[in-house]
PDB file of C-alpha atoms in Angstrom:
ATOM      1  CA  UNK A  22     -14.605  -4.873  -3.079  1.00  0.00           C
ATOM      2  CA  UNK A  23     -12.576  -2.408  -1.794  1.00  0.00           C
ATOM      3  CA  UNK A  24     -12.798  -1.871   2.013  1.00  0.00           C
ATOM      4  CA  UNK A  25     -11.974   1.706   2.964  1.00  0.00           C
ATOM      5  CA  UNK A  26     -13.410   4.647   1.490  1.00  0.00           C
ATOM      6  CA  UNK A  27     -11.621   7.694   1.988  1.00  0.00           C
ATOM      7  CA  UNK A  28     -12.717  11.430   2.546  1.00  0.00           C
ATOM      8  CA  UNK A  29     -12.403  14.222   1.736  1.00  0.00           C
ATOM      9  CA  UNK A  30     -10.494  12.413  -1.891  1.00  0.00           C
ATOM     10  CA  UNK A  31      -8.853  16.024  -2.127  1.00  0.00           C
ATOM     11  CA  UNK A  32      -7.856  18.375   0.481  1.00  0.00           C
ATOM     12  CA  UNK A  33      -6.273  21.594  -0.346  1.00  0.00           C
ATOM     13  CA  UNK A  34      -5.079  24.146   3.122  1.00  0.00           C
ATOM     14  CA  UNK A  35      -2.706  26.631   3.789  1.00  0.00           C
ATOM     15  CA  UNK A  36       0.893  25.943   5.508  1.00  0.00           C
ATOM     16  CA  UNK A  37       0.101  26.315   9.024  1.00  0.00           C
ATOM     17  CA  UNK A  38      -3.208  24.670   8.901  1.00  0.00           C
ATOM     18  CA  UNK A  39      -4.757  21.218  10.135  1.00  0.00           C
ATOM     19  CA  UNK A  40      -5.829  18.855   7.422  1.00  0.00           C
ATOM     20  CA  UNK A  41      -8.173  15.886   8.880  1.00  0.00           C
ATOM     21  CA  UNK A  42      -8.696  12.040   6.927  1.00  0.00           C
ATOM     22  CA  UNK A  43     -11.283  10.305   7.328  1.00  0.00           C
ATOM     23  CA  UNK A  44     -11.524   6.416   6.623  1.00  0.00           C
ATOM     24  CA  UNK A  45     -14.290   4.302   6.556  1.00  0.00           C
ATOM     25  CA  UNK A  46     -14.340   0.248   6.534  1.00  0.00           C
ATOM     26  CA  UNK A  47     -16.325  -2.965   6.740  1.00  0.00           C
ATOM     27  CA  UNK A  48     -15.883  -5.697   8.109  1.00  0.00           C
ATOM     28  CA  UNK A  49     -13.940  -5.958  12.092  1.00  0.00           C
ATOM     29  CA  UNK A  50     -10.125  -4.881  12.403  1.00  0.00           C
ATOM     30  CA  UNK A  51      -7.287  -5.866  13.988  1.00  0.00           C
ATOM     31  CA  UNK A  52      -5.575  -2.655  13.516  1.00  0.00           C
ATOM     32  CA  UNK A  53      -5.741   0.285  10.830  1.00  0.00           C
ATOM     33  CA  UNK A  54      -2.874   2.003   9.773  1.00  0.00           C
ATOM     34  CA  UNK A  55      -2.005   5.228   7.802  1.00  0.00           C
ATOM     35  CA  UNK A  56       0.126   5.753   4.737  1.00  0.00           C
ATOM     36  CA  UNK A  57       1.754   8.247   2.800  1.00  0.00           C
ATOM     37  CA  UNK A  58       2.506   8.701  -0.759  1.00  0.00           C
ATOM     38  CA  UNK A  59       4.955  10.773  -2.533  1.00  0.00           C
ATOM     39  CA  UNK A  60       4.071  11.298  -6.140  1.00  0.00           C
ATOM     40  CA  UNK A  61       6.276   8.720  -7.872  1.00  0.00           C
ATOM     41  CA  UNK A  62       6.973   7.338  -4.842  1.00  0.00           C
ATOM     42  CA  UNK A  63       6.589   3.664  -2.608  1.00  0.00           C
ATOM     43  CA  UNK A  64       4.582   4.397  -0.099  1.00  0.00           C
ATOM     44  CA  UNK A  65       5.478   5.201   3.462  1.00  0.00           C
ATOM     45  CA  UNK A  66       4.173   3.741   7.300  1.00  0.00           C
ATOM     46  CA  UNK A  67       3.157   6.510   9.803  1.00  0.00           C
ATOM     47  CA  UNK A  68       1.116   5.742  12.526  1.00  0.00           C
ATOM     48  CA  UNK A  69      -0.615   2.174  13.190  1.00  0.00           C
ATOM     49  CA  UNK A  70      -3.540   1.909  15.871  1.00  0.00           C
ATOM     50  CA  UNK A  71      -4.989  -1.378  17.641  1.00  0.00           C
ATOM     51  CA  UNK A  72      -8.701  -2.403  17.461  1.00  0.00           C
ATOM     52  CA  UNK A  73      -8.493  -1.547  21.157  1.00  0.00           C
ATOM     53  CA  UNK A  74      -6.641   1.701  20.532  1.00  0.00           C
ATOM     54  CA  UNK A  75      -8.755   5.255  20.188  1.00  0.00           C
ATOM     55  CA  UNK A  76      -6.514   7.341  19.810  1.00  0.00           C
ATOM     56  CA  UNK A  77      -2.841   7.948  19.258  1.00  0.00           C
ATOM     57  CA  UNK A  78      -0.033  10.593  18.090  1.00  0.00           C
ATOM     58  CA  UNK A  79       3.290  10.434  16.608  1.00  0.00           C
ATOM     59  CA  UNK A  80       4.629  14.049  16.466  1.00  0.00           C
ATOM     60  CA  UNK A  81       2.291  15.973  14.483  1.00  0.00           C
ATOM     61  CA  UNK A  82      -0.179  13.183  13.744  1.00  0.00           C
ATOM     62  CA  UNK A  83      -2.962  12.135  15.663  1.00  0.00           C
ATOM     63  CA  UNK A  84      -5.509   8.904  14.949  1.00  0.00           C
ATOM     64  CA  UNK A  85      -7.942   7.983  15.848  1.00  0.00           C
ATOM     65  CA  UNK A  86     -10.137   4.724  15.570  1.00  0.00           C
ATOM     66  CA  UNK A  87     -13.655   4.826  16.004  1.00  0.00           C
ATOM     67  CA  UNK A  88     -14.848   0.882  15.958  1.00  0.00           C
ATOM     68  CA  UNK A  89     -18.509   1.163  16.224  1.00  0.00           C
ATOM     69  CA  UNK A  90     -18.590   3.687  13.388  1.00  0.00           C
ATOM     70  CA  UNK A  91     -15.846   1.597  11.679  1.00  0.00           C
ATOM     71  CA  UNK A  92     -14.308   4.633  11.425  1.00  0.00           C
ATOM     72  CA  UNK A  93     -10.678   6.285  11.451  1.00  0.00           C
ATOM     73  CA  UNK A  94      -9.311   9.635  11.301  1.00  0.00           C
ATOM     74  CA  UNK A  95      -6.027  11.203  10.320  1.00  0.00           C
ATOM     75  CA  UNK A  96      -4.941  15.199  12.208  1.00  0.00           C
ATOM     76  CA  UNK A  97      -2.287  16.515  10.949  1.00  0.00           C
ATOM     77  CA  UNK A  98      -1.559  19.473  12.623  1.00  0.00           C
ATOM     78  CA  UNK A  99       0.078  22.512  11.611  1.00  0.00           C
ATOM     79  CA  UNK A 100       1.118  21.429   8.201  1.00  0.00           C
ATOM     80  CA  UNK A 101       4.359  21.705   5.688  1.00  0.00           C
ATOM     81  CA  UNK A 102       4.754  22.762   1.984  1.00  0.00           C
ATOM     82  CA  UNK A 103       6.260  18.988   2.517  1.00  0.00           C
ATOM     83  CA  UNK A 104       3.640  16.757   3.944  1.00  0.00           C
ATOM     84  CA  UNK A 105       1.664  17.237   0.429  1.00  0.00           C
ATOM     85  CA  UNK A 106       1.461  14.508  -0.841  1.00  0.00           C
ATOM     86  CA  UNK A 107      -1.865  11.434  -0.702  1.00  0.00           C
ATOM     87  CA  UNK A 108      -2.461   9.409   2.453  1.00  0.00           C
ATOM     88  CA  UNK A 109      -4.089   5.886   2.634  1.00  0.00           C
ATOM     89  CA  UNK A 110      -5.255   3.977   5.273  1.00  0.00           C
ATOM     90  CA  UNK A 111      -5.804   0.968   5.132  1.00  0.00           C
ATOM     91  CA  UNK A 112      -6.861  -2.384   7.514  1.00  0.00           C
ATOM     92  CA  UNK A 113      -5.645  -5.221   8.230  1.00  0.00           C
ATOM     93  CA  UNK A 114      -8.888  -8.114   8.909  1.00  0.00           C
ATOM     94  CA  UNK A 115      -9.522 -11.665  10.993  1.00  0.00           C
ATOM     95  CA  UNK A 116      -6.759 -14.184   9.791  1.00  0.00           C
ATOM     96  CA  UNK A 117      -5.657 -12.695   6.128  1.00  0.00           C
ATOM     97  CA  UNK A 118      -1.714 -11.641   6.188  1.00  0.00           C
ATOM     98  CA  UNK A 119      -2.847  -8.874   4.479  1.00  0.00           C
ATOM     99  CA  UNK A 120      -2.886  -5.133   4.043  1.00  0.00           C
ATOM    100  CA  UNK A 121      -6.751  -4.062   2.552  1.00  0.00           C
ATOM    101  CA  UNK A 122      -6.145  -0.347   1.635  1.00  0.00           C
ATOM    102  CA  UNK A 123      -8.910   2.611   0.831  1.00  0.00           C
ATOM    103  CA  UNK A 124      -8.776   5.237  -1.766  1.00  0.00           C
ATOM    104  CA  UNK A 125      -6.940   8.099  -0.691  1.00  0.00           C
ATOM    105  CA  UNK A 126      -6.705  11.550   0.489  1.00  0.00           C
ATOM    106  CA  UNK A 127      -4.641  13.809  -1.998  1.00  0.00           C
ATOM    107  CA  UNK A 128      -3.643  16.545   0.011  1.00  0.00           C
ATOM    108  CA  UNK A 129      -1.623  19.792  -1.154  1.00  0.00           C
ATOM    109  CA  UNK A 130      -0.616  22.026   1.591  1.00  0.00           C
ATOM    110  CA  UNK A 131      -0.177  25.729   0.049  1.00  0.00           C
ATOM    111  CA  UNK A 132       2.772  27.472   0.465  1.00  0.00           C
TER     112      UNK A 132
ATOM    113  CA  UNK B 286      21.120   0.365   2.578  1.00  0.00           C
ATOM    114  CA  UNK B 287      17.416   0.440   0.140  1.00  0.00           C
ATOM    115  CA  UNK B 288      15.007  -1.669   2.446  1.00  0.00           C
ATOM    116  CA  UNK B 289      12.938  -2.896  -0.912  1.00  0.00           C
ATOM    117  CA  UNK B 290      13.922  -3.058  -3.879  1.00  0.00           C
ATOM    118  CA  UNK B 291      12.945  -3.483  -7.511  1.00  0.00           C
ATOM    119  CA  UNK B 292      13.332  -3.116 -10.982  1.00  0.00           C
ATOM    120  CA  UNK B 293      12.769  -2.601 -13.083  1.00  0.00           C
ATOM    121  CA  UNK B 294      11.924   1.213 -12.004  1.00  0.00           C
ATOM    122  CA  UNK B 295      10.053   1.863 -15.523  1.00  0.00           C
ATOM    123  CA  UNK B 296       8.712  -0.581 -17.945  1.00  0.00           C
ATOM    124  CA  UNK B 297       7.416   0.282 -21.959  1.00  0.00           C
ATOM    125  CA  UNK B 298       6.775  -2.129 -23.930  1.00  0.00           C
ATOM    126  CA  UNK B 299       3.964  -3.743 -27.022  1.00  0.00           C
ATOM    127  CA  UNK B 300       0.919  -5.941 -26.377  1.00  0.00           C
ATOM    128  CA  UNK B 301       1.472  -9.455 -26.178  1.00  0.00           C
ATOM    129  CA  UNK B 302       5.007  -9.408 -24.840  1.00  0.00           C
ATOM    130  CA  UNK B 303       6.437 -11.117 -21.797  1.00  0.00           C
ATOM    131  CA  UNK B 304       7.364  -8.786 -19.015  1.00  0.00           C
ATOM    132  CA  UNK B 305       9.106  -9.509 -15.428  1.00  0.00           C
ATOM    133  CA  UNK B 306       9.953  -7.013 -12.408  1.00  0.00           C
ATOM    134  CA  UNK B 307      11.674  -8.426  -9.602  1.00  0.00           C
ATOM    135  CA  UNK B 308      12.223  -7.372  -5.742  1.00  0.00           C
ATOM    136  CA  UNK B 309      14.779  -7.756  -3.021  1.00  0.00           C
ATOM    137  CA  UNK B 310      13.887  -7.652   0.583  1.00  0.00           C
ATOM    138  CA  UNK B 311      16.884  -7.579   3.841  1.00  0.00           C
ATOM    139  CA  UNK B 312      14.648  -6.475   6.782  1.00  0.00           C
ATOM    140  CA  UNK B 313      14.580 -10.042   6.914  1.00  0.00           C
ATOM    141  CA  UNK B 314      10.825 -10.334   6.314  1.00  0.00           C
ATOM    142  CA  UNK B 315       9.195 -13.257   6.198  1.00  0.00           C
ATOM    143  CA  UNK B 316       5.542 -12.499   4.348  1.00  0.00           C
ATOM    144  CA  UNK B 317       6.167 -10.409  -0.012  1.00  0.00           C
ATOM    145  CA  UNK B 318       3.193  -9.240  -1.462  1.00  0.00           C
ATOM    146  CA  UNK B 319       2.492  -7.490  -4.686  1.00  0.00           C
ATOM    147  CA  UNK B 320      -0.154  -4.345  -4.949  1.00  0.00           C
ATOM    148  CA  UNK B 321      -1.389  -3.111  -8.373  1.00  0.00           C
ATOM    149  CA  UNK B 322      -1.891   0.294  -8.129  1.00  0.00           C
ATOM    150  CA  UNK B 323      -3.989   1.979 -11.252  1.00  0.00           C
ATOM    151  CA  UNK B 324      -4.748   5.597 -13.139  1.00  0.00           C
ATOM    152  CA  UNK B 325      -7.253   6.544  -9.712  1.00  0.00           C
ATOM    153  CA  UNK B 326      -4.065   5.504  -7.214  1.00  0.00           C
ATOM    154  CA  UNK B 327      -6.737   2.834  -6.369  1.00  0.00           C
ATOM    155  CA  UNK B 328      -3.941  -0.468  -4.818  1.00  0.00           C
ATOM    156  CA  UNK B 329      -5.684  -3.761  -4.840  1.00  0.00           C
ATOM    157  CA  UNK B 330      -3.349  -6.272  -3.337  1.00  0.00           C
ATOM    158  CA  UNK B 331      -2.038  -9.340  -6.540  1.00  0.00           C
ATOM    159  CA  UNK B 332      -0.225 -11.129  -4.164  1.00  0.00           C
ATOM    160  CA  UNK B 333       1.555 -12.624  -1.245  1.00  0.00           C
ATOM    161  CA  UNK B 334       4.277 -15.217  -0.722  1.00  0.00           C
ATOM    162  CA  UNK B 335       4.645 -15.845   3.164  1.00  0.00           C
ATOM    163  CA  UNK B 336       7.701 -18.082   3.976  1.00  0.00           C
ATOM    164  CA  UNK B 337       8.314 -18.521  -0.002  1.00  0.00           C
ATOM    165  CA  UNK B 338       4.818 -20.424  -0.360  1.00  0.00           C
ATOM    166  CA  UNK B 339       1.823 -18.613  -1.870  1.00  0.00           C
ATOM    167  CA  UNK B 340      -0.783 -17.526   0.637  1.00  0.00           C
ATOM    168  CA  UNK B 341      -2.801 -14.542  -1.210  1.00  0.00           C
ATOM    169  CA  UNK B 342      -3.904 -15.320  -4.380  1.00  0.00           C
ATOM    170  CA  UNK B 343      -6.568 -12.546  -5.411  1.00  0.00           C
ATOM    171  CA  UNK B 344      -8.112 -12.732  -8.728  1.00  0.00           C
ATOM    172  CA  UNK B 345      -5.617 -12.245 -10.815  1.00  0.00           C
ATOM    173  CA  UNK B 346      -5.686 -13.006 -14.675  1.00  0.00           C
ATOM    174  CA  UNK B 347      -3.430 -16.482 -15.007  1.00  0.00           C
ATOM    175  CA  UNK B 348      -1.373 -14.200 -17.259  1.00  0.00           C
ATOM    176  CA  UNK B 349       0.683 -12.895 -13.964  1.00  0.00           C
ATOM    177  CA  UNK B 350       2.690 -15.541 -12.375  1.00  0.00           C
ATOM    178  CA  UNK B 351       5.056 -14.741  -9.309  1.00  0.00           C
ATOM    179  CA  UNK B 352       7.421 -16.755  -7.688  1.00  0.00           C
ATOM    180  CA  UNK B 353       9.744 -16.205  -4.179  1.00  0.00           C
ATOM    181  CA  UNK B 354      12.599 -18.421  -5.053  1.00  0.00           C
ATOM    182  CA  UNK B 355      13.267 -18.031  -1.705  1.00  0.00           C
ATOM    183  CA  UNK B 356      11.774 -14.913   1.137  1.00  0.00           C
ATOM    184  CA  UNK B 357      13.697 -12.248   0.670  1.00  0.00           C
ATOM    185  CA  UNK B 358      12.566 -12.352  -3.033  1.00  0.00           C
ATOM    186  CA  UNK B 359       9.439 -12.135  -4.973  1.00  0.00           C
ATOM    187  CA  UNK B 360       9.431 -12.210  -8.600  1.00  0.00           C
ATOM    188  CA  UNK B 361       6.255 -11.319 -11.065  1.00  0.00           C
ATOM    189  CA  UNK B 362       6.334 -12.019 -14.726  1.00  0.00           C
ATOM    190  CA  UNK B 363       3.676 -11.074 -16.917  1.00  0.00           C
ATOM    191  CA  UNK B 364       2.711 -13.295 -20.218  1.00  0.00           C
ATOM    192  CA  UNK B 365       1.063 -11.550 -23.381  1.00  0.00           C
ATOM    193  CA  UNK B 366       0.872  -8.118 -21.766  1.00  0.00           C
ATOM    194  CA  UNK B 367      -2.562  -5.984 -22.219  1.00  0.00           C
ATOM    195  CA  UNK B 368      -3.207  -2.840 -22.314  1.00  0.00           C
ATOM    196  CA  UNK B 369      -5.194  -3.254 -19.018  1.00  0.00           C
ATOM    197  CA  UNK B 370      -2.681  -4.200 -17.531  1.00  0.00           C
ATOM    198  CA  UNK B 371      -0.980  -0.486 -17.135  1.00  0.00           C
ATOM    199  CA  UNK B 372       0.067   0.489 -13.419  1.00  0.00           C
ATOM    200  CA  UNK B 373       2.350   0.888 -11.587  1.00  0.00           C
ATOM    201  CA  UNK B 374       3.121  -2.337  -9.793  1.00  0.00           C
ATOM    202  CA  UNK B 375       4.981  -2.312  -5.693  1.00  0.00           C
ATOM    203  CA  UNK B 376       6.275  -4.881  -3.699  1.00  0.00           C
ATOM    204  CA  UNK B 377       6.441  -4.945  -0.832  1.00  0.00           C
ATOM    205  CA  UNK B 378       7.325  -7.105   2.831  1.00  0.00           C
ATOM    206  CA  UNK B 379       5.907  -7.514   6.176  1.00  0.00           C
ATOM    207  CA  UNK B 380       6.829  -9.703   9.484  1.00  0.00           C
ATOM    208  CA  UNK B 381       4.155 -10.964  11.730  1.00  0.00           C
ATOM    209  CA  UNK B 382       2.565  -9.720  14.347  1.00  0.00           C
ATOM    210  CA  UNK B 383       2.611 -11.330  17.652  1.00  0.00           C
ATOM    211  CA  UNK B 384      -2.126 -11.652  18.827  1.00  0.00           C
ATOM    212  CA  UNK B 385      -2.292 -11.839  14.346  1.00  0.00           C
ATOM    213  CA  UNK B 386      -3.279  -9.203  11.961  1.00  0.00           C
ATOM    214  CA  UNK B 387      -0.761  -7.915   9.638  1.00  0.00           C
ATOM    215  CA  UNK B 388       2.431  -4.894  10.422  1.00  0.00           C
ATOM    216  CA  UNK B 389       3.521  -2.490   8.883  1.00  0.00           C
ATOM    217  CA  UNK B 390       4.481  -2.979   5.142  1.00  0.00           C
ATOM    218  CA  UNK B 391       7.228  -1.916   3.773  1.00  0.00           C
ATOM    219  CA  UNK B 392       7.335  -1.097  -0.292  1.00  0.00           C
ATOM    220  CA  UNK B 393       9.418  -0.461  -2.500  1.00  0.00           C
ATOM    221  CA  UNK B 394       9.501   2.640  -5.317  1.00  0.00           C
ATOM    222  CA  UNK B 395       7.534   0.851  -8.135  1.00  0.00           C
ATOM    223  CA  UNK B 396       7.693  -0.014 -11.307  1.00  0.00           C
ATOM    224  CA  UNK B 397       5.689   1.503 -13.775  1.00  0.00           C
ATOM    225  CA  UNK B 398       4.083  -0.526 -16.776  1.00  0.00           C
ATOM    226  CA  UNK B 399       3.063   0.935 -19.543  1.00  0.00           C
ATOM    227  CA  UNK B 400       1.481  -1.290 -22.588  1.00  0.00           C
ATOM    228  CA  UNK B 401       1.503   0.341 -26.047  1.00  0.00           C
TER     229      UNK B 401
END
């Protein structure tokens, strides 16, 4: 079964605005990761947050993690047209050597 | 220098044929994966190898057979292709993290398989 659900499925904003995407997962995790996928390309890792962390920043990205609600959010500030892509959360649970991906959010940033 | 490379990028074939996709990583990682991405962009793990040993084999038809000749290569062979096999197949690699859990995955560019 799919571990993660993302919300919204699609998001369209104007350049310069902030974009927030949410992810929920079902089991306890070791870490949660966010990936980006441009159309027709492979996934690229953006940021990893460990289960004992609550917030992490990387450039214009801010990730939060709430393990009590089993949820995470990705905030992209001051969005650019080049941020247009699909964004996926992925969870690492237990001893399994794999990531389970969410359903993804398609972000469109209009110039 | 491409970190994870997979070939071919595109495959168009008839139902019933057999095809292979090759993957190589030059990152020195110990774990490699095959993921399948369907038309709705949902990504599902198929197989995972750690140092040439199969460690994850999700519910995948046995028409799909992975092979890892060494820890830098993981190939996927598909027999008797069916229409439902049409998807994008991604190879990925990662290195073990201390303290458990899976670290960052590095993905190839994908192999788009179309079965007619």
